[in-house]
Coordinates of C-alpha atoms in Angstrom, one line a residue:
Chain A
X17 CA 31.1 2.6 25.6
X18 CA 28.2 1.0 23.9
X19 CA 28.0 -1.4 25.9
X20 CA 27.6 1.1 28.8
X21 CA 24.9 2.5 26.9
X22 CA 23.0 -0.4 26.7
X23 CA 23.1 -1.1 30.5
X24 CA 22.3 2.8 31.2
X25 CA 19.2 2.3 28.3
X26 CA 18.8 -1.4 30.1
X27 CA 18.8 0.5 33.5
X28 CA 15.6 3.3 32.3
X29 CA 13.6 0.4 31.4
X30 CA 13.9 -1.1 34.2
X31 CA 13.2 1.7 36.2
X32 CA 10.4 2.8 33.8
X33 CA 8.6 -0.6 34.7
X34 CA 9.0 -0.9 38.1
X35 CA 7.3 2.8 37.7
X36 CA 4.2 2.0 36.2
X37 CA 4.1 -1.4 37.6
X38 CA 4.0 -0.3 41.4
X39 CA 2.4 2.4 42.9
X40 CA -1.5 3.0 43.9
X41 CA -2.6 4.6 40.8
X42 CA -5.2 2.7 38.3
X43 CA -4.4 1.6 35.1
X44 CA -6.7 4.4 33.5
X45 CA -4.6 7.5 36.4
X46 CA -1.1 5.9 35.4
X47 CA -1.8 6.1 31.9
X48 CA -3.1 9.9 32.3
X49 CA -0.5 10.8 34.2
X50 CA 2.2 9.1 30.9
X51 CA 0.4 10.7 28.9
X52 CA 0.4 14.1 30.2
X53 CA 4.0 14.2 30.4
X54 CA 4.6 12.8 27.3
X55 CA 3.0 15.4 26.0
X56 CA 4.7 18.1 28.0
X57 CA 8.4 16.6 27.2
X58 CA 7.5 16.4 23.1
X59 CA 8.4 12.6 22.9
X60 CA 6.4 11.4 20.2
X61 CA 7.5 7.5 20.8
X62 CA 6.1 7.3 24.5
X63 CA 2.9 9.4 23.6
X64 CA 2.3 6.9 21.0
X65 CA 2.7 4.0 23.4
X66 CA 0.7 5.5 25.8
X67 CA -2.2 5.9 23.4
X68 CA -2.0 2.8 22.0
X69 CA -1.6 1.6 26.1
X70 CA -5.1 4.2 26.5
X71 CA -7.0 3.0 23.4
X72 CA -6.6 -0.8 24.8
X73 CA -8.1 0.1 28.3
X74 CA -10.6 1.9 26.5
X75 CA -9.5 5.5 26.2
X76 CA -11.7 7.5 23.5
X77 CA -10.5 10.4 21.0
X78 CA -12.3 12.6 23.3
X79 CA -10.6 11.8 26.4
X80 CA -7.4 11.6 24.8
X81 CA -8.3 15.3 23.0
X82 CA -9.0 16.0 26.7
X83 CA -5.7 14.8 28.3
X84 CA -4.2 17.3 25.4
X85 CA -5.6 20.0 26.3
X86 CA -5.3 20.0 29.7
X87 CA -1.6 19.4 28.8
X88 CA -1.6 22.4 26.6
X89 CA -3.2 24.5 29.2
X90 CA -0.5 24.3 31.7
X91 CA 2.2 25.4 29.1
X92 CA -0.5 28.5 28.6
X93 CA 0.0 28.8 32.5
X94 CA 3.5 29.1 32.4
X95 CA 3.7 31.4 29.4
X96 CA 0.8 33.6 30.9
X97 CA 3.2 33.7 34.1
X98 CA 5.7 34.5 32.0
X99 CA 4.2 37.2 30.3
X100 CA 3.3 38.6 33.8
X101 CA 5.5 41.4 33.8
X102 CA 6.4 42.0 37.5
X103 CA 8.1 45.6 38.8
X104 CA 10.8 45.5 41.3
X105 CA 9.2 46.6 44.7
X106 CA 10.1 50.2 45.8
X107 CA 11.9 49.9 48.9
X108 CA 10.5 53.3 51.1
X109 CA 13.2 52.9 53.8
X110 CA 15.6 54.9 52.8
X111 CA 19.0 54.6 54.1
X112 CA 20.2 58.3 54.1
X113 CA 20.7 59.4 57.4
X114 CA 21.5 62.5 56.7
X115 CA 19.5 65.4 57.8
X116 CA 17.6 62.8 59.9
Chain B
X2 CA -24.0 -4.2 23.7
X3 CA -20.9 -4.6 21.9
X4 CA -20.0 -1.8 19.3
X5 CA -19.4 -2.9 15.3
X6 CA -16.2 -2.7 14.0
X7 CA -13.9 -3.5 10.7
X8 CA -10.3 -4.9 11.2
X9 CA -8.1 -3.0 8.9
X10 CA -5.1 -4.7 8.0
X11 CA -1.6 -2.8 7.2
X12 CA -3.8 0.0 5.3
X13 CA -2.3 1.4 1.9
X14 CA -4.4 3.6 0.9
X15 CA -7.9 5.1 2.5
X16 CA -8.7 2.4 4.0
X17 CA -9.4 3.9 7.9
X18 CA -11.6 6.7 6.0
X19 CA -13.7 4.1 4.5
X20 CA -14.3 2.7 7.3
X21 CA -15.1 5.2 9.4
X22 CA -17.6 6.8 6.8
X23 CA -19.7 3.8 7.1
X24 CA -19.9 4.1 10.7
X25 CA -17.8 1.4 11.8
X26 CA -15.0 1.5 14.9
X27 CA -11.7 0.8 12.7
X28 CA -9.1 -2.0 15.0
X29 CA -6.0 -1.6 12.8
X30 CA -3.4 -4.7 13.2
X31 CA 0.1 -3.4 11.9
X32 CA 3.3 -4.1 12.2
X33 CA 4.2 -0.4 13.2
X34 CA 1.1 2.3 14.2
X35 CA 2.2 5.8 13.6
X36 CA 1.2 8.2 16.2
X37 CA -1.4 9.8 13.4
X38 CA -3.0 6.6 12.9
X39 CA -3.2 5.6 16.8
X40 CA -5.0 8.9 17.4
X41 CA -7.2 8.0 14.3
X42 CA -8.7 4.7 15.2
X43 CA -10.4 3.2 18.0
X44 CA -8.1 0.2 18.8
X45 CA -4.4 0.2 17.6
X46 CA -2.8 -3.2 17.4
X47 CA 1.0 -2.8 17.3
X48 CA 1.7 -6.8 15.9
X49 CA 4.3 -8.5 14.0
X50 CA 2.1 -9.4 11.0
X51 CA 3.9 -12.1 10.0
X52 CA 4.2 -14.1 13.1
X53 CA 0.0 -15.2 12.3
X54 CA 0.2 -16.6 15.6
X55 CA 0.7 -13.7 17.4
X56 CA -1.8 -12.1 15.1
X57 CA -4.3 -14.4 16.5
X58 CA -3.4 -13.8 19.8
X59 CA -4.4 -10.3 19.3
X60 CA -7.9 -11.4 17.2
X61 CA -9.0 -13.3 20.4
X62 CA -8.4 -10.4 22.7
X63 CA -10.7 -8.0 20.7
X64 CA -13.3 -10.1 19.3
X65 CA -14.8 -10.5 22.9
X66 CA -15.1 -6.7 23.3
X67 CA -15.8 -5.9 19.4
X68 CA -19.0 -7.0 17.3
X69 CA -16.6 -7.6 14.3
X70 CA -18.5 -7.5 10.8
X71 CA -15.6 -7.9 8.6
X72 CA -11.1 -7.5 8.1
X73 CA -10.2 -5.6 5.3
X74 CA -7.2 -4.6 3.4
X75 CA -5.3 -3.6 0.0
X76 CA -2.5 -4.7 1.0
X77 CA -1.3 -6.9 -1.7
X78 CA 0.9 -8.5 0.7
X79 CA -1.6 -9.1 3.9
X80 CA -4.3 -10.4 1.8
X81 CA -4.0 -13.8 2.9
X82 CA -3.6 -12.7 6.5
X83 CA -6.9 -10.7 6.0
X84 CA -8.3 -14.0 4.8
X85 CA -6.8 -16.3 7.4
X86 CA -8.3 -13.4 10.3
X87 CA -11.8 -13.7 8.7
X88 CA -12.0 -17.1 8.6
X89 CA -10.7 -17.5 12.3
X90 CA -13.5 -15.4 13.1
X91 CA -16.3 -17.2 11.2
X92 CA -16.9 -14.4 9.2
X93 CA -17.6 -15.7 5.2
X94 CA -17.8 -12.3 3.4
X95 CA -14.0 -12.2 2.0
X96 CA -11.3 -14.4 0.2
X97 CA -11.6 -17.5 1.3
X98 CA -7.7 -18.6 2.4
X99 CA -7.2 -21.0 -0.1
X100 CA -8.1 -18.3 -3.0
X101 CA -5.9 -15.4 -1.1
X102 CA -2.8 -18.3 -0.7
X103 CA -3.6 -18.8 -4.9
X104 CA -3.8 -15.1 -5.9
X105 CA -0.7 -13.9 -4.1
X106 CA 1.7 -16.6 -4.6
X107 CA 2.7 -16.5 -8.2
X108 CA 4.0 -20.2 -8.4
X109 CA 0.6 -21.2 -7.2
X110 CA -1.9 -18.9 -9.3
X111 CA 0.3 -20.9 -12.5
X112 CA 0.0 -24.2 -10.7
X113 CA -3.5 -24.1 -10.6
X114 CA -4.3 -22.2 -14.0
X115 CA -2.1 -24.8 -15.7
X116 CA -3.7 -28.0 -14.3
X117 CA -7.1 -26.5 -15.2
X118 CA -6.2 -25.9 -18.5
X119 CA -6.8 -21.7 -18.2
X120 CA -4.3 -19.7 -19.7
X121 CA -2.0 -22.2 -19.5
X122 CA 2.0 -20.7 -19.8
X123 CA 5.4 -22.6 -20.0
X124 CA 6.6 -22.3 -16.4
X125 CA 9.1 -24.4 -14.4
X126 CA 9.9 -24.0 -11.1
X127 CA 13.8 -23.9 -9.7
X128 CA 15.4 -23.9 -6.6
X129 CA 19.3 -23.2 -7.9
X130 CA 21.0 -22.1 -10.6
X131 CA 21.8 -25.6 -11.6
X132 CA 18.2 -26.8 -11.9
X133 CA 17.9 -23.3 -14.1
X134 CA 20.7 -24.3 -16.4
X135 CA 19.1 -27.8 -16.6
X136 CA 14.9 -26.7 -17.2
X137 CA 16.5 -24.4 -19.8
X138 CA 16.8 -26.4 -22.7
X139 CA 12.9 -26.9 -22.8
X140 CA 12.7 -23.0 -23.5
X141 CA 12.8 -20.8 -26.3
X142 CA 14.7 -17.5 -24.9
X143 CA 14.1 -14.6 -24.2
X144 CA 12.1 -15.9 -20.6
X145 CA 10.8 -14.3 -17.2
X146 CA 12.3 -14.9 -14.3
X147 CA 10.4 -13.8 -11.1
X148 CA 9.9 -14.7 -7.3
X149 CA 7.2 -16.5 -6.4
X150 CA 5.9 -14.2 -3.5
X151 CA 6.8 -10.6 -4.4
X152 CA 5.2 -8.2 -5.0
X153 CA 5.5 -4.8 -7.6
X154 CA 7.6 -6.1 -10.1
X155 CA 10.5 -6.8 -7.5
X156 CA 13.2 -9.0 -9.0
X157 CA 11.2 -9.9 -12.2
X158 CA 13.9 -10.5 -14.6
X159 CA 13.7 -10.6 -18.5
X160 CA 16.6 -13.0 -19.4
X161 CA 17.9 -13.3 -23.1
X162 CA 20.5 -15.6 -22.8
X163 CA 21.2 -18.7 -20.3
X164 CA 23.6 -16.5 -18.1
X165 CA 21.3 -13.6 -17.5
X166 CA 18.6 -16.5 -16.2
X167 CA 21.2 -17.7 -14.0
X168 CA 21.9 -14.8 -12.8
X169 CA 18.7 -13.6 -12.0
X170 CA 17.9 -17.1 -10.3
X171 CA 20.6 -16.3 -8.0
X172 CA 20.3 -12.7 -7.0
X173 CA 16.1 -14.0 -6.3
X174 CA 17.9 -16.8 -4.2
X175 CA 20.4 -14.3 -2.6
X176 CA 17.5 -13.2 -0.2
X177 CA 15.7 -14.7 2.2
X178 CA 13.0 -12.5 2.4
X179 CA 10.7 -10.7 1.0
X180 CA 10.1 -6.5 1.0
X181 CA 7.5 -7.2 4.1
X182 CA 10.4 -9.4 5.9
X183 CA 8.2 -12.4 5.0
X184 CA 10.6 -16.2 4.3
X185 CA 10.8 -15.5 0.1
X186 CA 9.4 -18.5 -1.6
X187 CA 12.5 -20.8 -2.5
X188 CA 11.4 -22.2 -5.7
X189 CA 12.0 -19.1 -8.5
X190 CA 9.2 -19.3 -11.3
X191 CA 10.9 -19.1 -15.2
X192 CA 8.4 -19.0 -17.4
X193 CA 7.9 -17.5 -21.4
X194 CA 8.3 -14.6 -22.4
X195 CA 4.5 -13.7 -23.6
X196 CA 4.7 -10.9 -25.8
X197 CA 1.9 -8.2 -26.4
X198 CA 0.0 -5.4 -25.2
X199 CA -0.2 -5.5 -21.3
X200 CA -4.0 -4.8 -20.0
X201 CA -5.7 -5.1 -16.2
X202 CA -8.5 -6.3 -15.4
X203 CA -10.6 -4.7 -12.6
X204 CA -13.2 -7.2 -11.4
X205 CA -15.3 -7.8 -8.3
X206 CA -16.3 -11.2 -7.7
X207 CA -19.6 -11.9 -5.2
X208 CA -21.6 -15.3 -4.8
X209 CA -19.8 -16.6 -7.6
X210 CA -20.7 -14.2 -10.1
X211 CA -17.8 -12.4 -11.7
X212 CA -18.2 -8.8 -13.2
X213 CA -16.1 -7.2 -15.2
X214 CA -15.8 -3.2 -13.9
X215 CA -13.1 -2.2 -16.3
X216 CA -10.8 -2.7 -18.3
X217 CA -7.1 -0.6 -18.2
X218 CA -4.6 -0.4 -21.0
X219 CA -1.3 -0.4 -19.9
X220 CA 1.5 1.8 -20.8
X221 CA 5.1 0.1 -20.3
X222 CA 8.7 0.7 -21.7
X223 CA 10.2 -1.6 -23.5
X224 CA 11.9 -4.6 -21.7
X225 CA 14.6 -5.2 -20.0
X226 CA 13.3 -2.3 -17.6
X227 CA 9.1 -2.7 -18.6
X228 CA 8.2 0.1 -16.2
X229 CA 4.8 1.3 -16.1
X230 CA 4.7 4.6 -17.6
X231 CA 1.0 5.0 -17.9
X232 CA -2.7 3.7 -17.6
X233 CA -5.6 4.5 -19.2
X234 CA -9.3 2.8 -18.9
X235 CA -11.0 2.1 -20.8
X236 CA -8.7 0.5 -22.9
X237 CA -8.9 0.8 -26.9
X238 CA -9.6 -2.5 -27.9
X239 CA -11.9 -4.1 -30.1
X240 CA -15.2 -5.9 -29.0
X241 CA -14.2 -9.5 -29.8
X242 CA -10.7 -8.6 -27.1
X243 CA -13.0 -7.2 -24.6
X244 CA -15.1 -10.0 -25.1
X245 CA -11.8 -13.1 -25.0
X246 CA -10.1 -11.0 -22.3
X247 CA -13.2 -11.0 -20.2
X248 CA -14.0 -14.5 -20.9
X249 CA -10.4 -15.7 -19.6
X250 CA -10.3 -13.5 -16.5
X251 CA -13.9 -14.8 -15.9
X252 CA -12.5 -18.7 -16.2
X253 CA -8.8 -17.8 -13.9
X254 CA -10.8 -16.3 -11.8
X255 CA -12.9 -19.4 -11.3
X256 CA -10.1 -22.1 -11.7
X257 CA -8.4 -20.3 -8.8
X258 CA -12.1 -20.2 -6.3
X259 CA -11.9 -16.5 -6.2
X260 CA -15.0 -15.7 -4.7
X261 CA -16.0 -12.1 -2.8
X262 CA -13.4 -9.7 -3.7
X263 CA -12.4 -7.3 -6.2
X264 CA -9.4 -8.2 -8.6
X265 CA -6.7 -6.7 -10.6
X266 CA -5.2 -9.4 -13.0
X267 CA -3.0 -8.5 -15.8
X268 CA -3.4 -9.9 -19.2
X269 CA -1.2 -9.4 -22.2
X270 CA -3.0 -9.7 -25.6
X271 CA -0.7 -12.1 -27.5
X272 CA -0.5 -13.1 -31.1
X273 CA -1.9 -16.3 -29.1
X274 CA -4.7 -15.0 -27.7
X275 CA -5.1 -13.1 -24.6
X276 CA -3.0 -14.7 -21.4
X277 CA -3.4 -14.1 -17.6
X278 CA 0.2 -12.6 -16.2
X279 CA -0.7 -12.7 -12.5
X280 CA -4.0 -12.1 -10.7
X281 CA -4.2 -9.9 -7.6
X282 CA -6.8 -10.3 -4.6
X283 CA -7.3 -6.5 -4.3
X284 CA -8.0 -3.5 -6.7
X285 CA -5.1 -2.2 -8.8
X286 CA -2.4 0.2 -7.7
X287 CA -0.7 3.1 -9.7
X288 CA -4.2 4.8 -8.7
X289 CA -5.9 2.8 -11.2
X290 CA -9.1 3.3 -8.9
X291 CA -9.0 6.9 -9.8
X292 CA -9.3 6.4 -13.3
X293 CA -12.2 3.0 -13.0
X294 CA -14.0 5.3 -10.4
X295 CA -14.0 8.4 -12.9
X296 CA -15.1 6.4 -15.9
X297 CA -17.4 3.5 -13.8
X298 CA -18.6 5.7 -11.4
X299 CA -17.1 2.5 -9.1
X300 CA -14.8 3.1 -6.2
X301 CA -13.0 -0.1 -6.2
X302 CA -11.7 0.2 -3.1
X303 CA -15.2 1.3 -1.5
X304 CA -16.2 -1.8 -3.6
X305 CA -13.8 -4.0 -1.6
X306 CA -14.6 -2.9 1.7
X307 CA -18.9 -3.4 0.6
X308 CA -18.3 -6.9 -0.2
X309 CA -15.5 -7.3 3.2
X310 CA -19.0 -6.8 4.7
X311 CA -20.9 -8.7 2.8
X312 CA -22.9 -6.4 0.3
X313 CA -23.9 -7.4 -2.7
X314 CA -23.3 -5.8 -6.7
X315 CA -27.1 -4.2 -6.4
X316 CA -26.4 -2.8 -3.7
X317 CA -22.8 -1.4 -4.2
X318 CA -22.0 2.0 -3.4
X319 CA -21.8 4.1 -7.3
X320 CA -20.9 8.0 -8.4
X321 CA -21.9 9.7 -11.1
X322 CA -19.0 9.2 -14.2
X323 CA -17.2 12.2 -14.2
X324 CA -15.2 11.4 -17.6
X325 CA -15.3 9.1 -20.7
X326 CA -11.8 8.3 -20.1
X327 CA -9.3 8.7 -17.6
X328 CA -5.6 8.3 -18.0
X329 CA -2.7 8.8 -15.3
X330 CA 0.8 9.1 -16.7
X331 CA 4.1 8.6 -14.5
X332 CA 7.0 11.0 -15.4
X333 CA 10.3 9.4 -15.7
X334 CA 14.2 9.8 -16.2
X335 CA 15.1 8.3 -19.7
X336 CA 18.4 8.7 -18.5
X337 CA 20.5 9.8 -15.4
X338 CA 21.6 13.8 -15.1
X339 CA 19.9 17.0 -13.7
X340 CA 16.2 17.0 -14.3
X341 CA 14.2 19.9 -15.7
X342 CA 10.3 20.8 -16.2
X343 CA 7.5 23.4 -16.2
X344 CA 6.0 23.8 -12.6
X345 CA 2.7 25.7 -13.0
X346 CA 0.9 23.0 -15.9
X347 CA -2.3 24.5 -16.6
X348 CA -5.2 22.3 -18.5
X349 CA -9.1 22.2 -17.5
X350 CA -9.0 18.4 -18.0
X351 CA -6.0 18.0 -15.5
X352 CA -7.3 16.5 -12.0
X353 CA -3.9 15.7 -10.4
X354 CA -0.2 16.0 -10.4
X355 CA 2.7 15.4 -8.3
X356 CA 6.4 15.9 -9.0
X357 CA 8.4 14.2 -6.3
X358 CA 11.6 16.1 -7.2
X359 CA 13.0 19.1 -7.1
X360 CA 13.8 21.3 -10.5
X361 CA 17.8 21.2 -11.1
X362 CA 17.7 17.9 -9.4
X363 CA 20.2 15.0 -9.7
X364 CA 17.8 11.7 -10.7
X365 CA 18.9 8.3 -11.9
X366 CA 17.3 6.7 -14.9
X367 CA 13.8 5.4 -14.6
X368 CA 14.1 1.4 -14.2
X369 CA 11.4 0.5 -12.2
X370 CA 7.9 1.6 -10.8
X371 CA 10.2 2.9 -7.7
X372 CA 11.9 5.3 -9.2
X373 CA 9.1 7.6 -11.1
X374 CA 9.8 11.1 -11.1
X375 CA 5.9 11.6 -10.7
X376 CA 2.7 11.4 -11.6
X377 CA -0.6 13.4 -13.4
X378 CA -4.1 12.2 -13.6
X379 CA -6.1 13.6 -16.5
X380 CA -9.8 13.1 -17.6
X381 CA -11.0 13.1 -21.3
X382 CA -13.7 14.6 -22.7
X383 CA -16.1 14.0 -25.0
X384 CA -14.5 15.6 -27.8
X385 CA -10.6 14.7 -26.9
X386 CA -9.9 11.2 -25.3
X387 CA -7.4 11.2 -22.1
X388 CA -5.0 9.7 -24.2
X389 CA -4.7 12.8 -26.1
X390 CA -5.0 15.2 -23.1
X391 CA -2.2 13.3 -21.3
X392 CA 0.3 13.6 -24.5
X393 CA -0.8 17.5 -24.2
X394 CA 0.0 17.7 -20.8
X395 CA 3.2 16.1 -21.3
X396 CA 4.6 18.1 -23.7
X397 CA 3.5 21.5 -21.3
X398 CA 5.3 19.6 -18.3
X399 CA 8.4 19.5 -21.0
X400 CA 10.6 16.8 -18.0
X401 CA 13.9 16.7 -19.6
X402 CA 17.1 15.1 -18.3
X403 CA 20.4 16.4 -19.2
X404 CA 23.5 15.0 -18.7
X405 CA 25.8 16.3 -16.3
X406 CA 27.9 16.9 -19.6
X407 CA 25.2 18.7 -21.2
X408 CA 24.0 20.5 -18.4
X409 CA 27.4 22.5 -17.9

């Protein structure tokens, strides 16, 4: 079993690479984009690899504060969209056919 | 054009803040950045610290894009790093390596005291219990055993008979590294027992000229556990001790080319005359800077990072003295059992305190500086020293331990 879970783990990375290797995003739009959704999924390890990834390309506080807001404003989005409180359409047909 | 920065090396304390309130970007090298820190500084370096080559990998990358003005740290274990990273980069205000190598290796600071004739102790060096047994007869027991390149008391042994040395020889040997995973020095330092009151020295060396800042009187239980139980500055002593202690740390400090840096080097007052115990490259722990900053109006670890950037004594950053004397005092377990003690302390003169356990808590005897229950700072007054305020404060904070007998 462990074993298995080191080839699934071994498997992610690999995956996770090829990723961020490929693709025709810049350095500086891949990391946004990892760092966005680090943010969004809560995983504290691959935020702080992507910053330290951001700070070495040259990322400042003030773009990362940036990225995190942005980040916190789509969770807003959703809860504002959740919060929109949506009545079931009245449906004017009505299917009586009596004294039509 | 290229902005300034300060290398920060495995910080311990505030160094980041006090670098970033002189204006400078902070590049932190450390072995592992914690997401707080990485959002904190300009550039973090996640590097294994003790592979140096690695280390100066890393140093080449940034020093193209960085105008670096100095590498600082107060950690007791990176100081030669720090050194080693300064000097790569040509930069003269710090430790030079050779003094950093002499301070923090123990078997070397009594190498070179003892060939220049400073302080000079009964030591031998052993690399098995054999060679122990053997160097043995030369000694008058009790001794010290200790590693050569710890680091907080770790492993130092007081040995009363032949088996106890042999044993604490072997359990040194037993590992192969040190706390910071770095190869543990293979030859074990025995040396006499020097008995006496234990002082510090807090000292900042710059172009050769050594000042004395303060001077710390230290509160320890009684051996085979010596645990640090206290520290006040200034210490009570008499003006021909200030004057021989200050002398000697003033000629160690010299023998062993320490040169731009501040120092911590314990002294024990002996019926000998005053003996150097071990010198550190970096201001003291146990928030001894609190206390030589309250009294001095120095920061010794604003002091550090001046002279890490090449200020000089006249121009050293200073705050008004806040307190005559300033003593902290560690709260420990004299034995195992649940522990008890007043939570809302009140006292004008009180600056800080921290219990790190909870009350009805299970805690094991105090035996080393690792296993303090906590910690207060207080601040004397003209009329009452901090001596006196601490035993005040003590008795209010009432810690007790009772045995699990006792306590049912």
């Amino acid at each position: 079993m462990l074993e298995f879970n080191n080839k699934i783990n071994s498997l992610f990375d690999s995956f996770f690479q090829e990723v961020v290797e490929a693709g025709s995003l810049g350095d500086r739009e891949k990391l946004v984009a990892i760092l966005t959704a680090s943010i969004l999924v809560e995983d504290q390890e691959a935020l702080k690899n992507a910053v330290l990834a951001a700070k070495k390309i040259g990322f400042t506080n003030e773009e990362l504060g940036h990225i995190h807001a942005l980040a916190i404003a789509v969770v807003s989005q959703k809860l504002r969209n959740l919060g929109d409180f949506k009545a079931p359409q009245p449906n004017n047909q009505s299917k009586s056919k009596c004294c039509s | 054009m290229r902005s300034k920065a300060v290398i920060v090396v495995a910080p311990k304390k505030n160094e980041i803040e006090l670098v970033q309130a002189l204006g400078y970007k902070v590049i932190l090298f450390k072995a592992e950045v914690g997401l707080d820190e990485a959002f904190m500084v300009d550039l973090p370096i996640e590097v294994d610290l003790n592979n140096e080559d690695l280390v100066v990998e890393r140093l080449n990358e940034v020093s193209d894009r960085y105008d670096i003005s100095g590498v600082f740290t107060l950690n007791e274990y990176r100081i030669p790093l720090a050194a080693k990273m300064s000097n790569h980069l040509g930069i003269s205000s710090g430790l030079s390596v050779l003094a950093a190598n002499q301070c923090r290796n123990k078997k070397l600071t009594r190498q070179v005291l003892n060939s220049k004739n400073v302080s000079s102790v009964q030591y031998e060096l052993v690399c098995c219990e054999e060679e122990a047994k053997s160097k043995l007869s030369s000694f008058q027991l009790p001794v010290i055993v200790k590693p050569s390149n710890e680091s907080g008391s770790k492993n130092v042994r007081f040995c009363r008979t032949d088996q106890e040395v042999v044993e604490a020889v072997r359990d040194i040997l037993q590992q192969s590294r040190n706390f910071v995973g770095q190869p543990l020095d293979r030859e074990v330092i025995v040396e006499e027992f020097l008995d006496g009151t234990e002082y510090s020295v807090e000292a900042c060396t710059i172009k050769g000229e050594t000042r004395i800042i303060a001077i710390t009187e230290k509160f320890v239980t009684p051996f085979p556990y010596a645990t640090e139980v206290g520290h006040t500055v200034p210490a009570n002593l008499c003006k021909d001790n200030i004057q021989e202690i200050s002398q000697l740390v003033k000629e160690g400090l010299l023998a062993l080319e320490i040169d731009n840096g501040v120092t911590h080097t314990e002294v024990k007052l002996t019926s000998k005359g005053p003996k150097i115990i071990e010198v550190n490259g970096r201001p003291g722990g146990d928030d001894i800077p609190v206390l030589v900053r309250a009294v001095t109006g120095y920061d010794l670890c604003e002091l550090s990072l001046h002279i890490a950037l090449g200020g000089s004594f006249e121009n050293a950053p200073w705050h008004e003295p806040v307190a005559p004397s300033a003593s902290i005092r560690f709260l420990v377990a004299d034995s195992s059992g649940t522990v008890f003690f007043k939570e809302d302390v009140n006292h004008d003169q009180l600056y800080r305190m921290e219990i790190y356990v909870e009350q009805g808590e299970e805690v094991a005897k105090t035996t080393s500086n690792y296993n303090r229950l906590g910690y207060f700072i207080v601040f004397g007054t003209e009329e009452k020293s901090s001596n006196q305020i601490a035993d005040e404060v003590m008795e209010q904070i009432n810690l007790h331990v009772l045995s699990s007998l006792q306590s049912t």
